[in-house]
């Protein structure tokens, strides 16, 4: 085992095994890494624009058919963090409110909905129902929905990806099956079943649920499998967030340059969502954006995959971790091969958090800003006050005096009120 730890020192390895909160700085980071692939991001954004008339018709809660979330200054939370952790934050914290994304209430609305729409477009063009210049709201007709019901979509998920694909797929008319791992919350399964989605429950974890979804699609030529572990389409759907963020910053007068670096903290499960966002941000802001992933102490699959260089070939269970966490969307034992390899030179580092830390942050955010997030969405919130993150930025000669700290909130809007109350109560209990 130790022979494969080619980049991981033994102290870090022991701390990981002990489920301690750790920080890993990425030695493969190349801040000036030039990337090709901007065209794929542009293509994804254009496809979403083509679908805007359809989304506006079917989901009036989307703003003119665009699935986007606001950014919010959270000055009260910034002061609360500084007081609680006795640490000064240089610059300002902003929350990227992906918990407010229309339709699915989580970051997964970006990639999941995008891939479903891409499948729907491919079928529609092949069957001559539309061409790219048409008004896509035509696809909402009863006749076309019935035609789509001949096709099915399968996906494996711990929760939020299943929600976004189930809600979108069912709206289009697809027969959708979501294979849910044991970590998925009951209310997410109930919500999907209420939309007419078939939910198959598995006793094992995320990787098993994905494998079962893959198996289902192999036996049916009209079944499309959305692969959270390897999908380039999901990845590109997430990356569009960066183009939108640039526009939001422009409107608010937020500058990103050498003297005003952008530090981004992203919760990480299998890695597709934060990986796609990081890939997009690096395209848009280049060397002036610095991205950190946050993972639960029992599910640090991306940290493990990157630090050993083994990506999806090593699981957290292999080093004795349980892969059990209240942060259901982050309960992943093996990282995405695709995401890990796409971002291994772009990512600054990864830190891990305990469930207790997640609940404390949840309660602090709720009391300071009246914002309700699910536990996994708080993973990045401790980033701006973490000493190893501050030290790492200093080692890269990043001047954070006027930094923008962007904490990416990934989900929470669809959490039933009674469950959210329990989360807050639990967090307050930890705060004492």
Short mmCIF file of C-alpha atoms in Angstrom, two decimals:
data_model
loop_
_atom_site.label_atom_id
_atom_site.label_comp_id
_atom_site.label_asym_id
_atom_site.label_seq_id
_atom_site.Cartn_x
_atom_site.Cartn_y
_atom_site.Cartn_z
CA UNK A 1 0.00 0.00 0.00
CA UNK A 2 2.66 2.50 1.07
CA UNK A 3 4.52 2.03 -2.21
CA UNK A 4 1.70 3.86 -3.98
CA UNK A 5 1.83 6.86 -1.67
CA UNK A 6 4.34 8.50 -3.98
CA UNK A 7 3.36 12.04 -3.13
CA UNK A 8 1.82 11.60 0.29
CA UNK A 9 3.94 11.96 3.39
CA UNK A 10 3.41 9.43 6.14
CA UNK A 11 2.14 12.02 8.64
CA UNK A 12 -0.64 13.12 6.26
CA UNK A 13 -1.46 9.48 5.53
CA UNK A 14 -1.75 8.66 9.26
CA UNK A 15 -3.93 11.73 9.87
CA UNK A 16 -6.19 10.77 6.95
CA UNK A 17 -6.52 7.23 8.31
CA UNK A 18 -7.38 8.64 11.75
CA UNK A 19 -10.19 10.75 10.19
CA UNK A 20 -8.53 13.97 11.37
CA UNK A 21 -9.13 17.32 9.67
CA UNK A 22 -6.17 17.72 7.28
CA UNK A 23 -4.90 20.02 4.54
CA UNK A 24 -3.07 18.92 1.40
CA UNK A 25 -1.38 21.42 -0.91
CA UNK A 26 -1.21 20.20 -4.50
CA UNK A 27 2.44 19.85 -5.62
CA UNK A 28 1.30 19.47 -9.26
CA UNK A 29 -0.37 22.92 -9.29
CA UNK A 30 0.71 24.98 -12.28
CA UNK A 31 -0.76 28.49 -11.71
CA UNK A 32 0.08 29.57 -15.26
CA UNK A 33 -1.24 26.40 -16.86
CA UNK A 34 -2.71 27.34 -20.24
CA UNK A 35 -5.72 25.32 -21.25
CA UNK A 36 -7.51 24.47 -24.41
CA UNK A 37 -11.19 23.58 -24.31
CA UNK A 38 -12.90 26.97 -23.96
CA UNK A 39 -15.01 26.09 -27.02
CA UNK A 40 -16.63 23.19 -25.14
CA UNK A 41 -17.70 25.57 -22.35
CA UNK A 42 -19.07 28.06 -24.91
CA UNK A 43 -20.96 25.24 -26.68
CA UNK A 44 -22.51 24.17 -23.37
CA UNK A 45 -23.60 27.73 -22.59
CA UNK A 46 -25.17 28.09 -26.05
CA UNK A 47 -27.09 24.84 -25.65
CA UNK A 48 -28.51 26.10 -22.34
CA UNK A 49 -29.52 29.34 -24.08
CA UNK A 50 -31.30 27.37 -26.83
CA UNK A 51 -33.28 25.57 -24.12
CA UNK A 52 -34.18 28.77 -22.26
CA UNK A 53 -37.62 29.17 -23.99
CA UNK A 54 -38.43 25.53 -23.09
CA UNK A 55 -37.31 25.94 -19.46
CA UNK A 56 -39.22 29.22 -19.14
CA UNK A 57 -42.39 27.44 -20.24
CA UNK A 58 -41.99 24.28 -18.15
CA UNK A 59 -40.30 25.82 -15.10
CA UNK A 60 -41.60 29.39 -14.75
CA UNK A 61 -39.53 29.71 -11.54
CA UNK A 62 -36.37 29.90 -13.68
CA UNK A 63 -35.49 33.49 -14.64
CA UNK A 64 -36.32 33.66 -18.35
CA UNK A 65 -35.36 30.00 -18.63
CA UNK A 66 -31.83 30.53 -17.31
CA UNK A 67 -30.75 28.33 -14.39
CA UNK A 68 -28.51 30.56 -12.33
CA UNK A 69 -27.96 31.49 -8.70
CA UNK A 70 -27.16 34.85 -7.08
CA UNK A 71 -24.02 35.83 -5.21
CA UNK A 72 -24.43 37.38 -1.74
CA UNK A 73 -22.15 39.30 0.58
CA UNK A 74 -22.23 37.62 3.99
CA UNK A 75 -20.54 40.20 6.24
CA UNK A 76 -22.31 38.98 9.38
CA UNK A 77 -21.05 35.44 8.80
CA UNK A 78 -17.56 36.77 8.09
CA UNK A 79 -17.47 38.50 11.49
CA UNK A 80 -19.02 35.42 13.16
CA UNK A 81 -16.31 33.17 11.67
CA UNK A 82 -13.56 35.58 12.76
CA UNK A 83 -14.95 35.66 16.32
CA UNK A 84 -15.57 31.93 16.61
CA UNK A 85 -12.25 30.80 15.09
CA UNK A 86 -10.22 33.77 16.42
CA UNK A 87 -8.81 34.39 12.95
CA UNK A 88 -8.84 37.55 10.83
CA UNK A 89 -10.09 37.18 7.24
CA UNK A 90 -8.37 39.48 4.75
CA UNK A 91 -10.73 40.67 2.01
CA UNK A 92 -14.41 39.76 1.89
CA UNK A 93 -16.52 36.61 1.83
CA UNK A 94 -19.22 36.08 -0.77
CA UNK A 95 -21.63 33.14 -0.91
CA UNK A 96 -22.36 31.55 -4.28
CA UNK A 97 -25.95 30.52 -3.67
CA UNK A 98 -26.29 27.31 -5.69
CA UNK A 99 -28.78 26.13 -3.06
CA UNK A 100 -31.10 28.65 -4.76
CA UNK A 101 -30.68 27.23 -8.26
CA UNK A 102 -34.13 26.86 -9.83
CA UNK A 103 -35.67 23.43 -10.45
CA UNK A 104 -33.35 21.25 -8.33
CA UNK A 105 -32.07 23.53 -5.53
CA UNK A 106 -28.44 22.42 -5.74
CA UNK A 107 -25.23 22.69 -7.79
CA UNK A 108 -26.28 19.44 -9.49
CA UNK A 109 -28.93 21.44 -11.36
CA UNK A 110 -26.05 22.71 -13.52
CA UNK A 111 -24.52 19.46 -14.73
CA UNK A 112 -27.47 17.12 -14.32
CA UNK A 113 -30.02 19.28 -16.09
CA UNK A 114 -27.49 20.15 -18.81
CA UNK A 115 -26.80 16.51 -19.64
CA UNK A 116 -30.52 15.63 -19.73
CA UNK A 117 -31.12 18.56 -22.10
CA UNK A 118 -28.22 17.51 -24.32
CA UNK A 119 -29.70 13.99 -24.61
CA UNK A 120 -33.14 15.47 -25.33
CA UNK A 121 -31.71 17.74 -28.03
CA UNK A 122 -29.79 14.92 -29.69
CA UNK A 123 -32.93 12.79 -29.92
CA UNK A 124 -35.11 15.70 -31.10
CA UNK A 125 -32.70 16.68 -33.88
CA UNK A 126 -32.22 13.05 -35.00
CA UNK A 127 -36.03 12.55 -35.13
CA UNK A 128 -36.50 15.91 -36.93
CA UNK A 129 -38.72 17.33 -34.17
CA UNK A 130 -36.59 20.49 -34.10
CA UNK A 131 -33.45 22.00 -35.52
CA UNK A 132 -31.06 24.30 -33.65
CA UNK A 133 -32.70 27.48 -34.98
CA UNK A 134 -36.17 26.55 -33.70
CA UNK A 135 -37.97 27.75 -30.60
CA UNK A 136 -37.28 24.85 -28.22
CA UNK A 137 -40.48 25.47 -26.26
CA UNK A 138 -42.04 23.24 -28.96
CA UNK A 139 -40.52 20.32 -27.06
CA UNK A 140 -43.00 20.89 -24.23
CA UNK A 141 -45.94 19.73 -26.37
CA UNK A 142 -47.93 16.71 -25.22
CA UNK A 143 -47.14 14.84 -28.44
CA UNK A 144 -43.36 15.23 -28.07
CA UNK A 145 -43.49 14.35 -24.36
CA UNK A 146 -45.21 11.11 -25.33
CA UNK A 147 -42.48 10.45 -27.91
CA UNK A 148 -39.79 10.99 -25.28
CA UNK A 149 -41.45 8.40 -23.04
CA UNK A 150 -40.05 5.71 -25.37
CA UNK A 151 -36.60 6.58 -23.99
CA UNK A 152 -35.23 6.18 -20.52
CA UNK A 153 -32.46 7.63 -18.38
CA UNK A 154 -30.60 5.88 -15.55
CA UNK A 155 -28.31 7.43 -12.94
CA UNK A 156 -26.61 6.47 -9.67
CA UNK A 157 -26.63 9.12 -6.95
CA UNK A 158 -26.35 9.91 -3.24
CA UNK A 159 -29.13 12.46 -3.65
CA UNK A 160 -28.80 15.80 -5.40
CA UNK A 161 -27.72 14.58 -8.85
CA UNK A 162 -30.62 12.14 -8.75
CA UNK A 163 -32.97 15.01 -7.89
CA UNK A 164 -31.84 17.21 -10.77
CA UNK A 165 -31.90 14.42 -13.35
CA UNK A 166 -35.15 12.95 -12.05
CA UNK A 167 -37.01 16.28 -11.99
CA UNK A 168 -35.70 17.39 -15.41
CA UNK A 169 -35.95 13.99 -17.08
CA UNK A 170 -39.53 13.43 -15.89
CA UNK A 171 -40.53 16.93 -17.07
CA UNK A 172 -39.26 16.18 -20.57
CA UNK A 173 -41.09 12.86 -20.64
CA UNK A 174 -38.26 10.36 -20.15
CA UNK A 175 -38.73 7.25 -18.02
CA UNK A 176 -36.16 7.94 -15.27
CA UNK A 177 -34.63 5.47 -12.83
CA UNK A 178 -32.44 6.79 -10.03
CA UNK A 179 -30.26 4.25 -8.22
CA UNK A 180 -29.82 5.68 -4.72
CA UNK A 181 -27.04 4.67 -2.35
CA UNK A 182 -27.66 4.06 1.36
CA UNK A 183 -26.53 7.64 2.14
CA UNK A 184 -29.40 9.27 0.27
CA UNK A 185 -31.91 11.02 2.52
CA UNK A 186 -35.46 9.67 2.71
CA UNK A 187 -37.04 13.02 1.73
CA UNK A 188 -35.03 13.07 -1.52
CA UNK A 189 -36.34 9.63 -2.46
CA UNK A 190 -39.92 10.66 -1.60
CA UNK A 191 -39.66 13.86 -3.64
CA UNK A 192 -38.47 11.93 -6.71
CA UNK A 193 -41.20 9.30 -6.42
CA UNK A 194 -43.72 12.13 -6.23
CA UNK A 195 -42.48 13.29 -9.67
CA UNK A 196 -43.04 9.85 -11.18
CA UNK A 197 -39.39 8.81 -11.03
CA UNK A 198 -38.49 5.20 -10.26
CA UNK A 199 -36.15 5.09 -7.25
CA UNK A 200 -34.14 1.90 -6.63
CA UNK A 201 -32.57 1.77 -3.17
CA UNK A 202 -29.23 0.05 -2.55
CA UNK A 203 -27.66 -0.98 0.74
CA UNK A 204 -24.17 -0.22 -0.55
CA UNK A 205 -22.51 3.13 -1.26
CA UNK A 206 -22.35 5.55 -4.18
CA UNK A 207 -20.01 3.51 -6.44
CA UNK A 208 -22.37 0.52 -6.24
CA UNK A 209 -25.40 2.67 -7.12
CA UNK A 210 -23.53 4.04 -10.16
CA UNK A 211 -22.54 0.51 -11.25
CA UNK A 212 -26.19 -0.61 -11.03
CA UNK A 213 -27.31 2.34 -13.16
CA UNK A 214 -24.66 1.51 -15.73
CA UNK A 215 -25.81 -2.12 -15.81
CA UNK A 216 -29.44 -1.09 -16.41
CA UNK A 217 -28.52 1.02 -19.44
CA UNK A 218 -26.46 -1.74 -21.08
CA UNK A 219 -29.52 -3.96 -21.47
CA UNK A 220 -31.61 -1.29 -23.26
CA UNK A 221 -30.50 0.59 -26.42
CA UNK A 222 -33.04 3.36 -25.68
CA UNK A 223 -31.66 3.91 -22.17
CA UNK A 224 -29.12 6.70 -21.58
CA UNK A 225 -26.84 6.37 -18.58
CA UNK A 226 -25.66 9.57 -16.90
CA UNK A 227 -22.31 8.67 -15.38
CA UNK A 228 -21.40 10.86 -12.41
CA UNK A 229 -17.96 9.24 -12.32
CA UNK A 230 -16.92 9.81 -15.94
CA UNK A 231 -19.29 12.17 -17.78
CA UNK A 232 -17.70 14.96 -19.83
CA UNK A 233 -21.17 16.44 -20.45
CA UNK A 234 -21.90 16.79 -16.73
CA UNK A 235 -18.45 18.34 -16.30
CA UNK A 236 -19.04 20.92 -19.04
CA UNK A 237 -22.50 21.74 -17.69
CA UNK A 238 -20.86 22.69 -14.37
CA UNK A 239 -18.13 24.71 -16.10
CA UNK A 240 -20.67 27.18 -17.54
CA UNK A 241 -21.00 28.57 -13.98
CA UNK A 242 -17.71 30.41 -14.50
CA UNK A 243 -18.94 32.38 -17.53
CA UNK A 244 -22.03 33.42 -15.56
CA UNK A 245 -19.95 34.35 -12.50
CA UNK A 246 -17.75 36.66 -14.58
CA UNK A 247 -20.87 38.55 -15.63
CA UNK A 248 -22.19 38.71 -12.03
CA UNK A 249 -18.83 40.10 -10.87
CA UNK A 250 -18.87 42.69 -13.65
CA UNK A 251 -22.31 43.91 -12.57
CA UNK A 252 -21.24 44.18 -8.92
CA UNK A 253 -17.90 45.81 -9.76
CA UNK A 254 -15.88 42.92 -8.30
CA UNK A 255 -12.39 42.88 -9.78
CA UNK A 256 -10.25 39.77 -10.15
CA UNK A 257 -6.56 40.46 -10.80
CA UNK A 258 -3.15 40.08 -9.15
CA UNK A 259 -4.06 42.56 -6.38
CA UNK A 260 -7.62 41.23 -6.03
CA UNK A 261 -7.29 37.43 -6.15
CA UNK A 262 -10.35 35.18 -6.14
CA UNK A 263 -10.17 32.30 -3.64
CA UNK A 264 -12.88 29.67 -4.15
CA UNK A 265 -13.91 26.95 -1.68
CA UNK A 266 -15.91 24.05 -3.15
CA UNK A 267 -17.47 21.02 -1.43
CA UNK A 268 -16.31 17.86 -3.21
CA UNK A 269 -17.98 14.46 -3.56
CA UNK A 270 -17.03 12.45 -6.64
CA UNK A 271 -15.47 15.64 -8.06
CA UNK A 272 -17.47 16.37 -11.22
CA UNK A 273 -19.27 19.49 -9.89
CA UNK A 274 -16.32 21.23 -8.23
CA UNK A 275 -14.01 19.96 -10.97
CA UNK A 276 -16.15 21.43 -13.73
CA UNK A 277 -16.51 24.73 -11.87
CA UNK A 278 -12.73 24.89 -11.26
CA UNK A 279 -12.03 24.11 -14.93
CA UNK A 280 -14.37 26.92 -16.00
CA UNK A 281 -13.00 29.41 -13.45
CA UNK A 282 -9.42 28.77 -14.57
CA UNK A 283 -10.48 29.45 -18.16
CA UNK A 284 -12.14 32.70 -17.17
CA UNK A 285 -9.83 34.11 -14.47
CA UNK A 286 -6.53 32.31 -15.19
CA UNK A 287 -3.77 32.52 -12.58
CA UNK A 288 -5.74 34.97 -10.40
CA UNK A 289 -8.24 32.34 -9.22
CA UNK A 290 -7.28 29.81 -6.53
CA UNK A 291 -9.54 26.81 -5.93
CA UNK A 292 -9.69 24.56 -2.86
CA UNK A 293 -11.89 21.48 -2.43
CA UNK A 294 -13.44 20.48 0.90
CA UNK A 295 -14.28 16.86 1.75
CA UNK A 296 -15.63 14.98 4.81
CA UNK A 297 -12.95 13.30 6.96
CA UNK A 298 -14.49 9.87 6.23
CA UNK A 299 -14.84 10.45 2.47
CA UNK A 300 -11.69 12.26 1.24
CA UNK A 301 -11.72 10.48 -2.12
CA UNK A 302 -10.36 13.36 -4.23
CA UNK A 303 -7.57 14.14 -1.77
CA UNK A 304 -6.63 10.45 -1.74
CA UNK A 305 -6.85 10.05 -5.52
CA UNK A 306 -4.79 13.16 -6.28
CA UNK A 307 -2.18 12.78 -3.54
CA UNK A 308 -1.40 9.17 -4.46
CA UNK A 309 -1.73 9.74 -8.21
CA UNK A 310 -4.08 6.76 -8.31
CA UNK A 311 -7.32 8.72 -8.91
CA UNK A 312 -10.27 6.29 -9.16
CA UNK A 313 -8.06 3.25 -8.52
CA UNK A 314 -7.96 3.85 -4.77
CA UNK A 315 -10.91 4.07 -2.37
CA UNK A 316 -11.20 5.58 1.10
CA UNK A 317 -12.23 2.14 2.39
CA UNK A 318 -8.78 0.83 1.39
CA UNK A 319 -7.18 3.06 4.02
CA UNK A 320 -9.71 2.03 6.65
CA UNK A 321 -12.24 4.88 6.44
CA UNK A 322 -16.01 4.29 6.62
CA UNK A 323 -17.24 6.63 3.86
CA UNK A 324 -20.13 7.48 6.21
CA UNK A 325 -21.04 11.13 6.70
CA UNK A 326 -24.09 13.33 7.29
CA UNK A 327 -22.96 15.23 4.18
CA UNK A 328 -24.81 12.77 1.94
CA UNK A 329 -23.78 14.40 -1.36
CA UNK A 330 -20.12 14.05 -0.40
CA UNK A 331 -20.28 10.41 0.75
CA UNK A 332 -18.15 9.09 -2.10
CA UNK A 333 -15.37 6.51 -1.71
CA UNK A 334 -13.66 6.84 -5.11
CA UNK A 335 -13.01 10.03 -7.04
CA UNK A 336 -14.00 10.63 -10.66
CA UNK A 337 -11.20 9.59 -13.00
CA UNK A 338 -12.26 12.29 -15.44
CA UNK A 339 -12.49 15.16 -12.94
CA UNK A 340 -9.29 14.23 -11.12
CA UNK A 341 -7.24 14.19 -14.31
CA UNK A 342 -8.86 17.36 -15.70
CA UNK A 343 -7.97 19.43 -12.63
CA UNK A 344 -4.77 17.89 -11.28
CA UNK A 345 -2.70 20.89 -12.41
CA UNK A 346 -5.41 23.50 -11.71
CA UNK A 347 -6.37 22.80 -8.09
CA UNK A 348 -4.58 24.52 -5.19
CA UNK A 349 -5.38 21.90 -2.59
CA UNK A 350 -7.93 19.96 -0.54
CA UNK A 351 -8.93 20.15 3.13
CA UNK A 352 -11.17 17.85 5.14
CA UNK A 353 -13.89 18.62 7.69
CA UNK A 354 -15.70 16.61 10.36
CA UNK A 355 -19.48 16.36 10.45
CA UNK A 356 -19.33 18.31 13.72
CA UNK A 357 -17.62 21.22 11.92
CA UNK A 358 -20.29 21.11 9.18
CA UNK A 359 -23.12 21.36 11.71
CA UNK A 360 -21.42 24.16 13.65
CA UNK A 361 -21.00 26.17 10.44
CA UNK A 362 -24.61 25.42 9.48
CA UNK A 363 -25.86 26.84 12.78
CA UNK A 364 -23.54 29.87 12.61
CA UNK A 365 -24.69 30.73 9.07
CA UNK A 366 -28.33 30.24 10.02
CA UNK A 367 -28.10 32.56 13.04
CA UNK A 368 -25.90 35.23 11.39
CA UNK A 369 -27.49 35.42 7.92
CA UNK A 370 -30.77 33.45 8.15
CA UNK A 371 -29.53 31.24 5.30
CA UNK A 372 -30.40 27.52 5.51
CA UNK A 373 -28.06 25.05 3.82
CA UNK A 374 -27.75 21.28 4.03
CA UNK A 375 -24.64 20.02 5.89
CA UNK A 376 -22.60 19.16 2.78
CA UNK A 377 -23.03 22.71 1.46
CA UNK A 378 -21.06 24.10 4.43
CA UNK A 379 -17.88 22.15 3.68
CA UNK A 380 -16.11 25.11 2.10
CA UNK A 381 -17.21 27.69 4.67
CA UNK A 382 -14.28 27.12 7.02
CA UNK A 383 -11.75 27.69 4.21
CA UNK A 384 -11.26 31.45 4.72
CA UNK A 385 -10.27 30.96 8.40
CA UNK A 386 -8.15 27.82 8.00
CA UNK A 387 -4.51 28.57 8.89
CA UNK A 388 -3.07 25.97 6.44
CA UNK A 389 -5.04 27.56 3.57
CA UNK A 390 -3.70 30.99 4.54
CA UNK A 391 -0.16 29.58 4.77
CA UNK A 392 -0.53 27.86 1.41
CA UNK A 393 -1.64 31.09 -0.30
CA UNK A 394 1.32 32.90 1.29
CA UNK A 395 3.69 30.20 -0.04
CA UNK A 396 2.28 30.87 -3.53
CA UNK A 397 2.95 34.60 -2.97
CA UNK A 398 -0.76 35.43 -3.22
CA UNK A 399 -1.55 38.77 -1.56
CA UNK A 400 -4.97 38.27 0.05
CA UNK A 401 -5.33 41.81 1.47
CA UNK A 402 -8.07 42.58 -1.07
CA UNK A 403 -9.13 39.02 -1.87
CA UNK A 404 -12.63 37.87 -2.69
CA UNK A 405 -13.35 34.60 -0.83
CA UNK A 406 -16.12 32.79 -2.70
CA UNK A 407 -17.73 29.99 -0.68
CA UNK A 408 -19.74 27.73 -2.98
CA UNK A 409 -23.01 26.65 -1.36
CA UNK A 410 -24.13 23.49 -3.09
CA UNK A 411 -27.61 22.59 -1.81
CA UNK A 412 -30.33 23.08 0.75
CA UNK A 413 -33.36 24.80 -0.74
CA UNK A 414 -35.44 21.65 -1.05
CA UNK A 415 -34.72 20.38 2.49
CA UNK A 416 -38.06 20.08 4.34
CA UNK A 417 -38.40 22.70 7.14
CA UNK A 418 -38.69 20.11 9.91
CA UNK A 419 -35.40 18.47 8.87
CA UNK A 420 -33.66 21.85 8.55
CA UNK A 421 -34.81 22.68 12.10
CA UNK A 422 -33.17 19.45 13.28
CA UNK A 423 -29.92 20.37 11.49
CA UNK A 424 -29.84 23.81 13.12
CA UNK A 425 -30.61 22.34 16.54
CA UNK A 426 -27.83 19.77 16.14
CA UNK A 427 -25.38 22.51 15.11
CA UNK A 428 -26.31 24.68 18.09
CA UNK A 429 -25.74 21.65 20.31
CA UNK A 430 -22.17 21.34 19.03
CA UNK A 431 -21.59 25.07 19.54
CA UNK A 432 -22.55 24.59 23.19
#
